[in-house]
Short mmCIF file of C-alpha atoms in Angstrom, two decimals:
data_model
loop_
_atom_site.label_atom_id
_atom_site.label_comp_id
_atom_site.label_asym_id
_atom_site.label_seq_id
_atom_site.Cartn_x
_atom_site.Cartn_y
_atom_site.Cartn_z
CA MET A 1 18.58 -4.15 -2.25
CA THR A 2 16.38 -5.55 0.32
CA ILE A 3 12.81 -4.19 0.12
CA VAL A 4 9.88 -5.29 2.26
CA GLY A 5 6.24 -4.99 1.13
CA LEU A 6 3.64 -3.35 2.92
CA LEU A 7 -0.23 -4.03 2.46
CA LEU A 8 -2.31 -1.38 3.90
CA ALA A 9 -5.38 -2.63 5.23
CA GLY A 10 -5.28 -0.51 8.65
CA GLY A 11 -8.72 1.37 7.73
CA GLN A 12 -12.13 0.93 8.95
CA SER A 13 -13.88 0.42 5.23
CA ARG A 14 -16.83 2.91 6.10
CA ARG A 15 -17.71 3.20 2.57
CA MET A 16 -18.33 -0.89 2.63
CA GLY A 17 -20.41 -0.69 5.77
CA GLY A 18 -17.56 -1.59 7.98
CA GLY A 19 -15.64 -5.04 7.92
CA ASP A 20 -12.76 -6.11 6.22
CA LYS A 21 -13.53 -5.16 2.63
CA THR A 22 -10.14 -7.23 1.41
CA LEU A 23 -11.89 -10.46 2.66
CA ARG A 24 -14.87 -10.00 0.16
CA PRO A 25 -14.29 -11.91 -3.29
CA ILE A 26 -13.81 -10.36 -6.53
CA GLY A 27 -14.47 -12.96 -9.42
CA GLY A 28 -14.33 -15.87 -7.13
CA ARG A 29 -11.08 -15.21 -5.24
CA LEU A 30 -10.70 -12.88 -2.14
CA LEU A 31 -9.53 -9.39 -2.79
CA LEU A 32 -6.60 -9.48 -0.61
CA GLU A 33 -5.47 -12.75 -2.57
CA ARG A 34 -5.42 -11.14 -5.81
CA VAL A 35 -3.06 -8.19 -4.13
CA ILE A 36 -0.90 -10.55 -2.47
CA GLU A 37 -0.22 -12.36 -5.85
CA ARG A 38 0.23 -9.23 -7.63
CA ILE A 39 2.97 -7.99 -5.21
CA ARG A 40 4.62 -10.91 -3.33
CA PRO A 41 6.91 -11.50 -6.46
CA GLN A 42 8.21 -8.07 -6.24
CA VAL A 43 9.54 -7.86 -2.90
CA ASP A 44 12.01 -9.43 -0.36
CA GLU A 45 9.43 -9.71 2.55
CA LEU A 46 5.63 -9.13 2.48
CA ILE A 47 3.83 -8.00 5.75
CA LEU A 48 0.32 -6.77 6.38
CA ASN A 49 -0.74 -3.84 8.26
CA ALA A 50 -4.32 -4.34 9.70
CA ASN A 51 -6.04 -3.53 13.12
CA GLY A 52 -7.82 -5.59 15.31
CA ASP A 53 -7.74 -9.48 15.65
CA PRO A 54 -5.04 -10.69 13.51
CA GLU A 55 -6.06 -14.37 13.58
CA ARG A 56 -8.84 -13.42 10.75
CA PHE A 57 -5.66 -13.11 8.30
CA THR A 58 -4.09 -16.42 9.16
CA ARG A 59 -4.93 -18.23 6.08
CA PHE A 60 -2.41 -15.83 4.11
CA GLY A 61 0.60 -16.71 6.02
CA LEU A 62 1.68 -12.89 6.47
CA PRO A 63 3.06 -11.50 9.51
CA VAL A 64 0.45 -9.06 10.69
CA VAL A 65 1.42 -5.55 12.04
CA ALA A 66 -1.01 -3.15 13.68
CA ASP A 67 -0.99 0.64 14.03
CA THR A 68 1.28 1.96 17.12
CA ILE A 69 -0.57 5.32 16.96
CA PRO A 70 -4.29 4.98 18.37
CA ASP A 71 -7.64 5.71 16.67
CA PHE A 72 -7.01 5.03 13.07
CA ALA A 73 -4.54 7.54 12.49
CA GLY A 74 -4.82 6.88 8.73
CA PRO A 75 -2.22 5.40 6.21
CA LEU A 76 0.99 7.24 7.93
CA ALA A 77 0.35 4.96 11.12
CA GLY A 78 0.36 1.94 8.83
CA ILE A 79 3.66 2.98 6.96
CA LEU A 80 5.28 3.67 10.32
CA ALA A 81 3.86 0.09 11.43
CA GLY A 82 5.81 -1.19 8.44
CA LEU A 83 9.04 0.90 8.89
CA ASP A 84 8.91 -0.37 12.29
CA TRP A 85 8.76 -4.06 11.66
CA ALA A 86 11.38 -3.62 8.77
CA ALA A 87 13.98 -2.02 11.39
CA GLU A 88 13.27 -4.74 13.91
CA ASN A 89 13.27 -7.93 11.56
CA CYS A 90 15.11 -6.79 8.32
CA PRO A 91 18.23 -5.27 9.48
CA GLY A 92 19.49 -4.98 5.89
CA CYS A 93 16.08 -3.08 4.74
CA ALA A 94 16.67 0.44 3.48
CA LEU A 95 13.05 0.92 2.04
CA ILE A 96 9.45 -0.41 2.12
CA ALA A 97 7.19 -0.35 -0.56
CA SER A 98 3.49 0.28 0.52
CA VAL A 99 0.37 -0.42 -1.55
CA PRO A 100 -3.30 -0.41 -0.60
CA ALA A 101 -4.63 -4.07 0.16
CA ASP A 102 -7.83 -3.27 -2.00
CA ALA A 103 -5.91 -2.70 -5.44
CA PRO A 104 -6.18 -5.72 -7.33
CA PHE A 105 -4.65 -4.62 -10.67
CA LEU A 106 -1.52 -3.30 -9.33
CA PRO A 107 1.47 -3.43 -12.17
CA ASP A 108 3.74 -6.47 -12.02
CA ASP A 109 6.53 -4.02 -12.23
CA LEU A 110 5.53 -1.66 -9.84
CA VAL A 111 8.40 -1.55 -7.15
CA ALA A 112 11.08 -1.80 -9.93
CA ARG A 113 9.69 1.03 -11.50
CA LEU A 114 9.30 3.02 -8.50
CA LEU A 115 12.71 2.20 -7.43
CA HIS A 116 14.34 3.41 -10.64
CA GLY A 117 12.14 6.52 -10.71
CA MET A 118 13.58 7.14 -7.19
CA GLU A 119 17.27 6.55 -7.99
CA SER A 120 16.73 8.54 -11.20
CA ALA A 121 15.50 11.56 -9.75
CA GLY A 122 17.72 11.49 -6.61
CA THR A 123 15.14 11.78 -4.43
CA GLU A 124 14.29 10.10 -0.89
CA MET A 125 10.82 8.79 -1.42
CA VAL A 126 8.66 8.25 -4.44
CA CYS A 127 4.99 7.39 -5.33
CA ALA A 128 3.15 6.21 -8.09
CA GLU A 129 0.77 8.36 -10.52
CA SER A 130 -1.65 6.97 -13.16
CA CYS A 131 -4.50 9.04 -14.94
CA GLY A 132 -2.83 12.38 -14.00
CA GLN A 133 -3.55 11.36 -10.40
CA PRO A 134 -1.14 10.72 -7.75
CA HIS A 135 -1.46 7.73 -5.21
CA PRO A 136 0.33 8.82 -2.11
CA VAL A 137 0.16 5.37 -0.57
CA VAL A 138 1.70 3.50 -3.25
CA GLY A 139 5.26 4.32 -2.84
CA LEU A 140 8.73 3.54 -1.33
CA TRP A 141 9.92 4.90 1.94
CA PRO A 142 13.12 4.88 3.66
CA VAL A 143 13.49 2.82 7.04
CA ARG A 144 15.75 5.61 8.15
CA LEU A 145 12.94 8.18 8.57
CA ARG A 146 10.84 6.29 10.66
CA GLU A 147 11.49 8.38 13.99
CA GLU A 148 10.74 11.45 11.79
CA LEU A 149 7.49 10.16 10.91
CA ARG A 150 6.88 8.70 14.50
CA ARG A 151 7.56 12.42 15.92
CA ALA A 152 5.49 14.10 12.80
CA LEU A 153 2.39 11.76 13.95
CA THR A 154 2.65 11.87 17.55
CA ASP A 155 3.82 15.46 18.42
CA GLU A 156 2.33 17.52 15.43
CA GLY A 157 -0.54 15.31 14.78
CA LEU A 158 0.07 15.01 10.96
CA ARG A 159 -2.09 12.58 9.12
CA LYS A 160 -1.77 13.77 5.49
CA VAL A 161 0.73 11.71 3.03
CA ASP A 162 1.26 14.80 1.04
CA ARG A 163 2.23 17.08 4.04
CA TRP A 164 4.74 14.55 5.04
CA THR A 165 6.51 14.01 1.82
CA ALA A 166 6.58 17.77 0.89
CA ARG A 167 9.02 17.99 3.55
CA TYR A 168 11.73 15.62 1.74
CA ARG A 169 13.14 15.21 -1.87
CA PHE A 170 10.15 13.39 -3.33
CA ALA A 171 8.93 12.23 -7.13
CA THR A 172 6.20 10.66 -8.80
CA VAL A 173 6.22 7.72 -11.24
CA ALA A 174 3.38 7.59 -14.00
CA PHE A 175 1.72 4.59 -14.84
CA ASP A 176 -0.20 3.99 -18.07
CA SER A 177 -3.69 2.30 -18.04
CA ALA A 178 -3.32 -1.40 -18.97
CA GLY A 179 -5.61 -3.37 -21.08
CA GLU A 180 -4.40 -4.18 -24.48
CA THR A 181 -6.97 -6.82 -25.28
CA GLY A 182 -9.86 -5.21 -23.08
CA PRO A 183 -11.12 -2.31 -21.40
CA ALA A 184 -8.49 0.31 -20.11
CA ILE A 185 -7.63 -0.45 -16.50
CA ASP A 186 -6.29 2.05 -13.88
CA PRO A 187 -3.69 -0.16 -12.35
CA PHE A 188 -4.46 1.78 -9.05
CA PHE A 189 -8.04 1.23 -9.24
CA ASN A 190 -9.44 0.65 -5.56
CA ALA A 191 -12.24 -1.34 -4.57
CA ASN A 192 -13.86 1.04 -1.92
CA ARG A 193 -17.62 0.54 -2.22
CA PRO A 194 -19.76 -2.27 -3.39
CA GLU A 195 -20.18 -0.73 -6.92
CA ASP A 196 -16.31 -1.03 -7.00
CA PHE A 197 -16.43 -4.66 -6.61
CA ALA A 198 -18.96 -4.91 -9.25
CA THR A 199 -16.64 -3.06 -11.61
CA ALA A 200 -13.80 -4.94 -10.79
CA GLU A 201 -15.53 -8.10 -11.74
CA GLN A 202 -16.20 -6.92 -15.18
CA LEU A 203 -12.73 -5.40 -15.68
CA LEU A 204 -11.60 -8.93 -14.69
CA GLY A 205 -13.68 -10.37 -17.53
CA PRO A 206 -13.56 -14.00 -18.74
CA ALA A 207 -9.80 -14.41 -17.43
CA ARG A 208 -10.60 -13.87 -13.73
#
């Protein structure tokens, strides 16, 4: 099955004071570089959802797709942009796998486990969970539902991911914290604030 990976970086990074937090370093490497390294081997194609000048991401060699819904409509707008790209560029693609572009500790079996969980539960979509907390933007989304999502965004003004997923057969897949030889790390840790970058540096330890 062909799966397109979608890195969600379309937000405004308000908690970081604006700018592109994904282009800030953690342990001597850019945050986005670390996320790409984690997710690229798990998917057939990888794209980046980001708004503004796409040239700032040229060094990563990824297609950059902007939201088509105006005014920073949230992660659902980014997911729709990914679904549209997959429909136009990968005709055989049935699913996209979305992850936030600020999560440097993503599991290396994330997509395979999400797919297994979705197939086992017989659902239409699925998202990840860790430490008892669901992560709505870490999930698998069917390309065939893109027009339904577009209508929900444009006609209903829908913005909450969980309000959209509640309309379909939906499941969550639980992931444990990693860290056999060091501190436990939530695999979906987000670097949202300056202090999160400091925490991530500590979690990386000497391996970096």
